[in-house]
Short mmCIF file of C-alpha atoms in Angstrom, two decimals:
data_model
loop_
_atom_site.label_atom_id
_atom_site.label_comp_id
_atom_site.label_asym_id
_atom_site.label_seq_id
_atom_site.Cartn_x
_atom_site.Cartn_y
_atom_site.Cartn_z
CA MET S 1 9.69 32.03 -15.44
CA LEU S 2 11.76 28.67 -13.48
CA LYS S 3 9.05 26.11 -13.46
CA ILE S 4 9.61 23.77 -10.39
CA THR S 5 7.37 20.56 -10.07
CA ILE S 6 7.62 19.36 -6.32
CA ILE S 7 6.72 16.31 -5.50
CA ALA S 8 5.68 14.61 -2.02
CA GLY S 9 4.28 12.12 -1.07
CA ALA S 10 4.18 10.36 2.57
CA ARG S 11 4.33 12.27 5.63
CA PRO S 12 8.16 12.62 6.39
CA ASN S 13 8.08 14.87 2.89
CA PHE S 14 5.20 16.97 4.14
CA VAL S 15 7.43 18.34 6.99
CA LYS S 16 10.39 18.72 4.17
CA ILE S 17 9.06 20.24 1.78
CA ALA S 18 6.97 23.48 3.31
CA PRO S 19 9.80 25.36 4.00
CA ILE S 20 11.08 25.08 0.28
CA ILE S 21 7.29 26.34 -0.82
CA LYS S 22 7.83 29.29 1.76
CA SER S 23 11.46 30.16 0.30
CA ILE S 24 10.12 29.91 -3.38
CA GLU S 25 6.57 32.41 -2.44
CA GLU S 26 9.46 34.47 -1.06
CA LYS S 27 11.68 34.83 -3.93
CA SER S 28 8.68 34.83 -6.40
CA ALA S 29 6.91 38.16 -4.23
CA ASN S 30 10.63 39.71 -4.72
CA GLY S 31 10.64 39.47 -8.18
CA ASN S 32 12.98 36.49 -9.07
CA ALA S 33 11.10 34.68 -11.93
CA ILE S 34 10.81 31.00 -10.12
CA ASP S 35 6.96 29.26 -9.92
CA TYR S 36 6.38 25.99 -8.30
CA ARG S 37 3.47 23.03 -8.91
CA LEU S 38 2.57 21.17 -5.93
CA VAL S 39 2.34 17.72 -6.88
CA HIS S 40 0.90 15.35 -3.89
CA THR S 41 1.09 11.63 -4.87
CA GLY S 42 -1.60 10.22 -2.82
CA GLN S 43 1.26 7.59 -1.38
CA HIS S 44 -0.24 8.14 2.32
CA TYR S 45 -3.97 9.11 2.11
CA ASP S 46 -4.94 8.38 5.38
CA LYS S 47 -6.18 12.18 7.11
CA LYS S 48 -3.55 11.84 9.97
CA MET S 49 -0.91 11.00 8.16
CA SER S 50 -1.06 13.71 5.30
CA GLY S 51 -4.08 15.93 5.46
CA SER S 52 -3.43 17.17 8.81
CA PHE S 53 0.21 17.92 8.09
CA PHE S 54 -1.20 20.23 5.17
CA GLU S 55 -3.23 22.42 7.56
CA GLN S 56 -0.50 22.57 10.47
CA LEU S 57 2.37 23.30 8.18
CA GLY S 58 0.86 25.99 6.16
CA ILE S 59 1.39 24.07 3.00
CA PRO S 60 -0.82 25.05 -0.23
CA GLU S 61 -3.45 22.82 -1.41
CA PRO S 62 -1.51 20.98 -4.25
CA HIS S 63 -2.36 21.57 -7.72
CA ALA S 64 -2.24 17.83 -8.32
CA ASN S 65 -3.34 15.18 -6.33
CA LEU S 66 -2.44 11.61 -8.16
CA ALA S 67 -4.36 9.54 -5.50
CA SER S 68 -1.85 6.59 -6.08
CA GLY S 69 -3.12 4.80 -3.08
CA GLY S 70 -2.19 1.54 -1.24
CA GLY S 71 -0.60 -1.70 -2.73
CA THR S 72 2.37 -3.28 -3.30
CA GLN S 73 5.29 -1.76 -3.76
CA ALA S 74 5.25 -2.56 -7.42
CA GLU S 75 1.72 -1.24 -8.09
CA GLN S 76 2.46 1.77 -5.84
CA THR S 77 5.91 2.64 -8.02
CA ALA S 78 3.34 1.33 -10.82
CA ASN S 79 0.71 3.61 -10.48
CA ILE S 80 2.86 7.00 -9.40
CA MET S 81 4.79 6.39 -12.77
CA VAL S 82 1.75 6.34 -15.22
CA ARG S 83 -0.28 9.08 -13.33
CA PHE S 84 2.79 11.02 -13.22
CA GLU S 85 3.85 10.78 -16.63
CA GLN S 86 0.15 12.18 -17.39
CA GLU S 87 1.19 14.88 -15.18
CA LEU S 88 3.88 16.00 -16.45
CA LEU S 89 2.88 15.67 -19.89
CA GLU S 90 -0.16 18.25 -19.19
CA ASN S 91 2.18 20.37 -17.06
CA PRO S 92 5.73 20.66 -17.89
CA CYS S 93 8.31 22.21 -16.13
CA ASP S 94 12.32 23.13 -16.11
CA VAL S 95 13.27 20.49 -12.84
CA VAL S 96 11.27 18.57 -10.10
CA LEU S 97 12.09 18.42 -6.96
CA VAL S 98 12.41 15.56 -4.92
CA VAL S 99 12.44 14.92 -1.20
CA GLY S 100 13.67 11.70 0.91
CA ASP S 101 13.29 8.55 0.15
CA VAL S 102 9.93 7.10 -0.22
CA THR S 103 8.42 5.66 -2.94
CA SER S 104 7.26 8.41 -4.64
CA THR S 105 10.34 9.70 -4.17
CA MET S 106 12.06 7.07 -6.60
CA ALA S 107 8.84 6.74 -8.58
CA CYS S 108 8.84 9.96 -9.88
CA SER S 109 12.66 11.13 -9.95
CA ILE S 110 12.20 7.51 -13.20
CA THR S 111 9.73 9.43 -14.66
CA ALA S 112 11.15 12.73 -14.85
CA LYS S 113 14.29 11.82 -16.16
CA LYS S 114 12.55 9.64 -18.57
CA LEU S 115 11.10 12.56 -20.00
CA ASN S 116 14.53 14.28 -20.21
CA ILE S 117 13.42 16.82 -17.03
CA GLN S 118 16.05 17.57 -14.72
CA VAL S 119 16.10 16.34 -11.11
CA VAL S 120 17.06 17.52 -7.73
CA HIS S 121 17.51 16.00 -5.19
CA VAL S 122 16.99 17.27 -1.79
CA GLU S 123 18.26 15.07 1.12
CA ALA S 124 20.02 13.35 -1.25
CA GLY S 125 23.50 10.74 -0.18
CA ILE S 126 22.26 9.45 2.82
CA ARG S 127 22.76 5.50 3.28
CA SER S 128 22.27 2.67 5.94
CA TYR S 129 23.72 0.38 3.10
CA ASP S 130 20.63 -2.05 4.13
CA LEU S 131 19.57 -3.24 0.80
CA SER S 132 16.11 -4.92 3.21
CA MET S 133 15.56 -1.38 3.25
CA PRO S 134 12.89 -0.47 0.49
CA GLU S 135 14.07 3.03 1.41
CA GLU S 136 18.06 2.17 0.78
CA ILE S 137 16.97 1.27 -2.70
CA ASN S 138 14.67 4.59 -3.17
CA ARG S 139 17.86 6.42 -1.84
CA MET S 140 20.34 4.65 -4.30
CA VAL S 141 17.81 4.56 -7.58
CA THR S 142 17.15 8.33 -7.26
CA ASP S 143 20.57 9.34 -6.57
CA SER S 144 21.73 7.38 -9.49
CA ILE S 145 19.70 9.41 -11.75
CA THR S 146 19.55 13.10 -10.18
CA ASP S 147 21.10 16.23 -11.22
CA HIS S 148 21.77 18.09 -8.32
CA PHE S 149 22.24 16.92 -5.15
CA TYR S 150 21.19 18.87 -2.00
CA THR S 151 22.60 17.03 1.20
CA THR S 152 22.45 17.56 5.28
CA THR S 153 25.49 16.76 6.11
CA GLU S 154 29.16 16.27 5.04
CA ILE S 155 28.71 12.90 5.64
CA ALA S 156 26.26 12.54 2.55
CA ASN S 157 28.43 14.46 0.07
CA GLU S 158 31.22 11.32 0.61
CA ASN S 159 28.57 9.00 0.08
CA LEU S 160 27.62 10.98 -3.15
CA LYS S 161 32.08 11.53 -4.19
CA LYS S 162 32.46 7.57 -3.54
CA THR S 163 29.71 7.30 -6.41
CA GLY S 164 31.57 9.00 -8.69
CA VAL S 165 29.45 12.33 -8.35
CA SER S 166 31.59 15.23 -9.01
CA GLU S 167 31.51 17.91 -6.67
CA ASP S 168 29.65 20.69 -8.39
CA ARG S 169 26.55 18.73 -8.49
CA ILE S 170 26.70 18.40 -4.92
CA HIS S 171 25.60 20.95 -2.91
CA LEU S 172 25.95 20.91 1.31
CA VAL S 173 22.73 23.28 2.76
CA GLY S 174 21.70 21.31 6.34
CA ASN S 175 18.44 19.53 6.64
CA THR S 176 14.45 21.54 6.00
CA MET S 177 13.07 18.89 8.74
CA ILE S 178 14.65 21.28 10.91
CA ASP S 179 13.69 23.77 9.33
CA THR S 180 10.13 23.18 9.67
CA LEU S 181 10.89 22.10 12.87
CA ILE S 182 12.73 25.76 14.23
CA ALA S 183 10.11 27.25 12.77
CA ASN S 184 7.04 26.04 14.51
CA MET S 185 8.43 25.29 18.02
CA ASP S 186 6.38 27.47 19.56
CA LYS S 187 3.20 26.51 17.77
CA LEU S 188 3.60 22.66 19.38
CA ILE S 189 -0.27 22.00 20.73
CA ASP S 190 -0.15 19.63 24.05
CA PRO S 191 -2.22 16.73 22.97
CA GLN S 192 -3.92 16.53 26.48
CA LEU S 193 -3.48 13.37 26.33
CA ASP S 194 -5.83 11.63 30.00
CA ILE S 195 -3.10 9.86 31.32
CA ASP S 196 -1.52 9.91 35.05
CA GLY S 197 1.70 11.16 35.82
CA LEU S 198 2.07 12.53 32.17
CA THR S 199 4.43 15.51 33.29
CA ASP S 200 7.38 16.87 31.24
CA GLY S 201 10.19 14.57 31.79
CA ASN S 202 8.23 11.79 33.31
CA TYR S 203 7.79 10.24 30.40
CA PHE S 204 8.92 7.43 27.62
CA MET S 205 7.63 8.46 23.78
CA LEU S 206 7.87 4.89 21.74
CA THR S 207 7.13 4.67 18.31
CA LEU S 208 7.85 1.56 16.33
CA HIS S 209 6.74 1.18 12.62
CA ARG S 210 9.61 -1.51 11.04
CA PRO S 211 8.87 -4.79 9.66
CA ALA S 212 12.16 -6.14 11.23
CA ASN S 213 10.11 -4.95 14.75
CA VAL S 214 6.31 -5.28 13.90
CA ASP S 215 5.58 -8.40 11.08
CA GLN S 216 7.02 -10.91 14.09
CA GLU S 217 4.82 -11.35 16.95
CA GLN S 218 6.95 -13.52 19.05
CA HIS S 219 9.72 -10.64 18.52
CA LEU S 220 7.53 -7.76 19.11
CA LYS S 221 6.24 -9.04 22.24
CA ASN S 222 9.79 -9.82 23.21
CA MET S 223 10.80 -5.80 22.56
CA MET S 224 7.77 -4.41 24.28
CA ASP S 225 9.01 -6.75 27.21
CA ALA S 226 12.20 -5.18 27.60
CA ILE S 227 10.51 -1.88 26.69
CA LEU S 228 8.43 -1.80 29.71
CA ASP S 229 11.11 -3.91 31.78
CA GLY S 230 13.95 -1.49 31.49
CA THR S 231 11.40 2.11 31.91
CA GLY S 232 10.92 2.11 35.37
CA ASN S 233 7.63 3.34 36.85
CA HIS S 234 7.89 6.01 33.59
CA PRO S 235 4.60 5.64 31.46
CA ILE S 236 4.78 4.90 27.82
CA VAL S 237 3.07 7.38 25.17
CA PHE S 238 2.55 5.42 21.72
CA PRO S 239 1.10 6.83 19.41
CA VAL S 240 0.71 3.43 17.09
CA HIS S 241 1.26 3.55 13.43
CA PRO S 242 -1.14 1.33 11.28
CA ARG S 243 1.75 -1.43 10.52
CA THR S 244 1.76 -2.01 14.01
CA ALA S 245 -1.61 -1.88 15.65
CA LYS S 246 -2.69 -5.47 13.20
CA THR S 247 0.33 -6.90 15.21
CA LEU S 248 -0.07 -5.49 19.14
CA GLN S 249 -3.66 -6.32 18.36
CA GLN S 250 -3.62 -10.14 18.17
CA LEU S 251 -0.24 -10.18 21.35
CA GLY S 252 -2.76 -8.24 23.45
CA ILE S 253 -0.07 -6.69 24.44
CA VAL S 254 -1.29 -4.22 27.53
CA ASP S 255 0.00 -2.70 31.38
CA PRO S 256 -0.66 0.02 32.87
CA ARG S 257 2.13 2.29 31.90
CA LEU S 258 1.95 1.63 28.23
CA HIS S 259 -0.85 4.26 26.61
CA TYR S 260 -1.81 3.35 22.86
CA ILE S 261 -2.83 6.40 21.20
CA GLU S 262 -3.67 7.11 17.59
CA PRO S 263 -1.29 8.79 14.82
CA LEU S 264 -1.25 12.36 15.97
CA SER S 265 -0.37 15.46 13.93
CA TYR S 266 3.06 17.32 13.25
CA LEU S 267 2.79 19.88 16.16
CA GLU S 268 1.04 17.23 18.90
CA PHE S 269 3.65 14.08 18.08
CA ASN S 270 6.52 16.94 18.26
CA HIS S 271 5.42 18.76 21.95
CA LEU S 272 5.47 15.29 23.28
CA VAL S 273 8.62 14.37 21.83
CA LYS S 274 10.69 17.68 23.27
CA ASN S 275 9.07 17.22 26.73
CA ALA S 276 9.77 13.58 26.79
CA LYS S 277 12.32 11.89 29.01
CA ALA S 278 13.60 9.94 26.10
CA VAL S 279 12.30 8.79 22.85
CA ILE S 280 12.48 4.93 21.69
CA THR S 281 12.08 5.00 17.95
CA ASP S 282 13.05 3.23 14.99
CA SER S 283 12.82 5.78 12.50
CA GLY S 284 15.40 7.97 11.40
CA GLY S 285 13.90 11.38 11.05
CA ILE S 286 12.73 11.10 14.46
CA THR S 287 16.45 10.96 15.59
CA GLU S 288 17.07 14.32 13.73
CA GLU S 289 14.67 15.88 15.83
CA THR S 290 15.54 14.38 19.16
CA THR S 291 19.00 15.81 18.37
CA VAL S 292 17.94 19.32 17.68
CA MET S 293 15.76 19.50 20.84
CA GLY S 294 18.71 17.63 22.61
CA ILE S 295 16.01 14.55 23.42
CA PRO S 296 17.49 11.49 24.43
CA CYS S 297 17.28 8.90 21.21
CA LEU S 298 17.27 4.87 21.31
CA THR S 299 17.06 3.72 17.95
CA LEU S 300 15.97 -0.02 17.31
CA ARG S 301 17.82 -0.38 14.14
CA ASP S 302 20.93 -2.08 13.15
CA ASN S 303 22.11 0.27 10.69
CA THR S 304 21.63 4.27 10.26
CA GLU S 305 21.42 6.17 7.80
CA ARG S 306 21.91 9.14 9.94
CA PRO S 307 25.43 8.54 11.87
CA GLU S 308 25.30 12.03 12.73
CA THR S 309 22.73 12.15 15.04
CA ILE S 310 25.18 9.61 16.87
CA THR S 311 28.40 11.01 16.74
CA LEU S 312 26.94 15.16 17.39
CA GLY S 313 24.04 14.22 18.34
CA THR S 314 21.59 12.60 20.84
CA ASN S 315 21.00 9.45 19.67
CA GLU S 316 22.52 6.04 19.92
CA LEU S 317 22.10 2.56 17.75
CA VAL S 318 20.85 0.18 20.55
CA GLY S 319 19.87 -2.70 17.46
CA THR S 320 16.63 -4.57 16.62
CA ASP S 321 18.23 -7.42 20.09
CA PRO S 322 15.51 -6.69 22.55
CA THR S 323 18.27 -8.72 24.70
CA LYS S 324 21.10 -4.85 24.10
CA LEU S 325 18.28 -2.48 25.10
CA ALA S 326 18.49 -2.76 29.30
CA PRO S 327 22.10 -0.58 29.23
CA TYR S 328 20.98 1.99 27.65
CA LEU S 329 17.80 2.67 29.17
CA ALA S 330 19.39 2.04 32.38
CA LYS S 331 21.35 5.12 31.83
CA ILE S 332 18.82 7.22 30.78
CA LEU S 333 17.16 6.88 34.34
CA LYS S 334 20.13 7.67 36.09
CA GLY S 335 20.77 10.62 33.99
CA GLU S 336 23.59 9.69 32.80
CA TRP S 337 22.27 9.91 29.25
CA LYS S 338 25.47 12.08 26.50
CA LYS S 339 24.65 15.70 25.44
CA GLY S 340 24.58 16.55 21.91
CA GLY S 341 26.08 19.04 20.17
CA THR S 342 25.04 20.90 17.19
CA ILE S 343 25.43 19.78 13.41
CA PRO S 344 26.48 22.49 10.73
CA PHE S 345 23.98 24.07 8.52
CA TRP S 346 21.38 22.34 10.65
CA ASP S 347 19.96 26.29 11.17
CA GLY S 348 16.91 26.96 10.22
CA LYS S 349 17.70 28.43 7.02
CA THR S 350 18.29 25.87 4.49
CA SER S 351 15.60 25.92 2.66
CA GLU S 352 16.65 29.57 1.87
CA ARG S 353 20.18 28.26 0.11
CA ILE S 354 17.89 25.43 -1.58
CA VAL S 355 16.13 28.05 -3.68
CA LYS S 356 19.44 30.28 -3.76
CA SER S 357 21.10 27.54 -5.34
CA ILE S 358 18.54 26.60 -7.90
CA LEU S 359 17.84 29.57 -9.03
CA GLU S 360 21.31 30.31 -9.75
CA ILE S 361 22.03 26.68 -11.51
CA TYR S 362 19.12 26.96 -13.37
CA GLY S 363 18.09 30.84 -14.80
CA ASP S 364 16.83 34.14 -12.66
CA ARG S 365 20.02 35.47 -11.44
CA LYS S 366 18.54 38.42 -9.61
CA VAL S 367 19.08 36.44 -6.53
CA GLN S 368 20.87 38.13 -4.09
#
């Protein structure tokens, strides 16, 4: 029996692991000797940030919750490593599967390798080359000790090859986030917001959480002013990340068109994205989802680890300078935004390819 321990720690992870678990369960039901153990590190412990994702995406209850909680980067990393080491000693496995680029990804990879356990990284090889981002450090460290790399695009493949990774360890499979999105497109939930003028294609979605945008009060005020100035008469729906709420409260930014709401569940959030005029964000994952849904996306960052969403998709990299935002918003209002295309392997079948590959590499040859 091939035993895989799957790591989920933060909100983006849950979206990525759901289809992998489903694919493993299907292979097992068809007679393949494969089993998994789901470990939730507890990195995100708020119900809206964690629990609802398990319920809506059909993810089974974790076999273990490490309850690592909050704290500084170092404290959280240390807590996860200590608790995950004990988990692995008590429940040995053949492979640890990590996804994405959060603290849990890096911490669990290091712990597994110290115990001589094989590590596979789903969404490997993406790079922003910005070492001020904790996620970039997590990616680099994880990929430096990974055994097999499952990538979303050819760009990620090239990034890995530049670091000396041999081609036989790199597997271009696509994007598991898109597997989840495609599987749930007909299950999206209207959050029934009580907002005047909130009709399909008539509002902007806004998400902000990165330190460069939200930690400095004056910068956030300038950015919010630029967004309000450039969006015409359209409502702006802003699910507020806990990190951002504190600064917004201190600034007291209010406008009749600006609607702060609590963080949304996966199905509610993507319902709003799918029906928006455009999305303004500093998230990486959202740029992938908007590309697949064909929704214009403006990314308020100076770099991106997902360049394919710009070259092939509906995303544009605006930067963190509020003065640069106006011409992009003007294009949206004029209906002149580019039309995105399709990205190879982003077809809803990525998880099937991953599990087939793992079976071929690590054990059961029954897979068809």
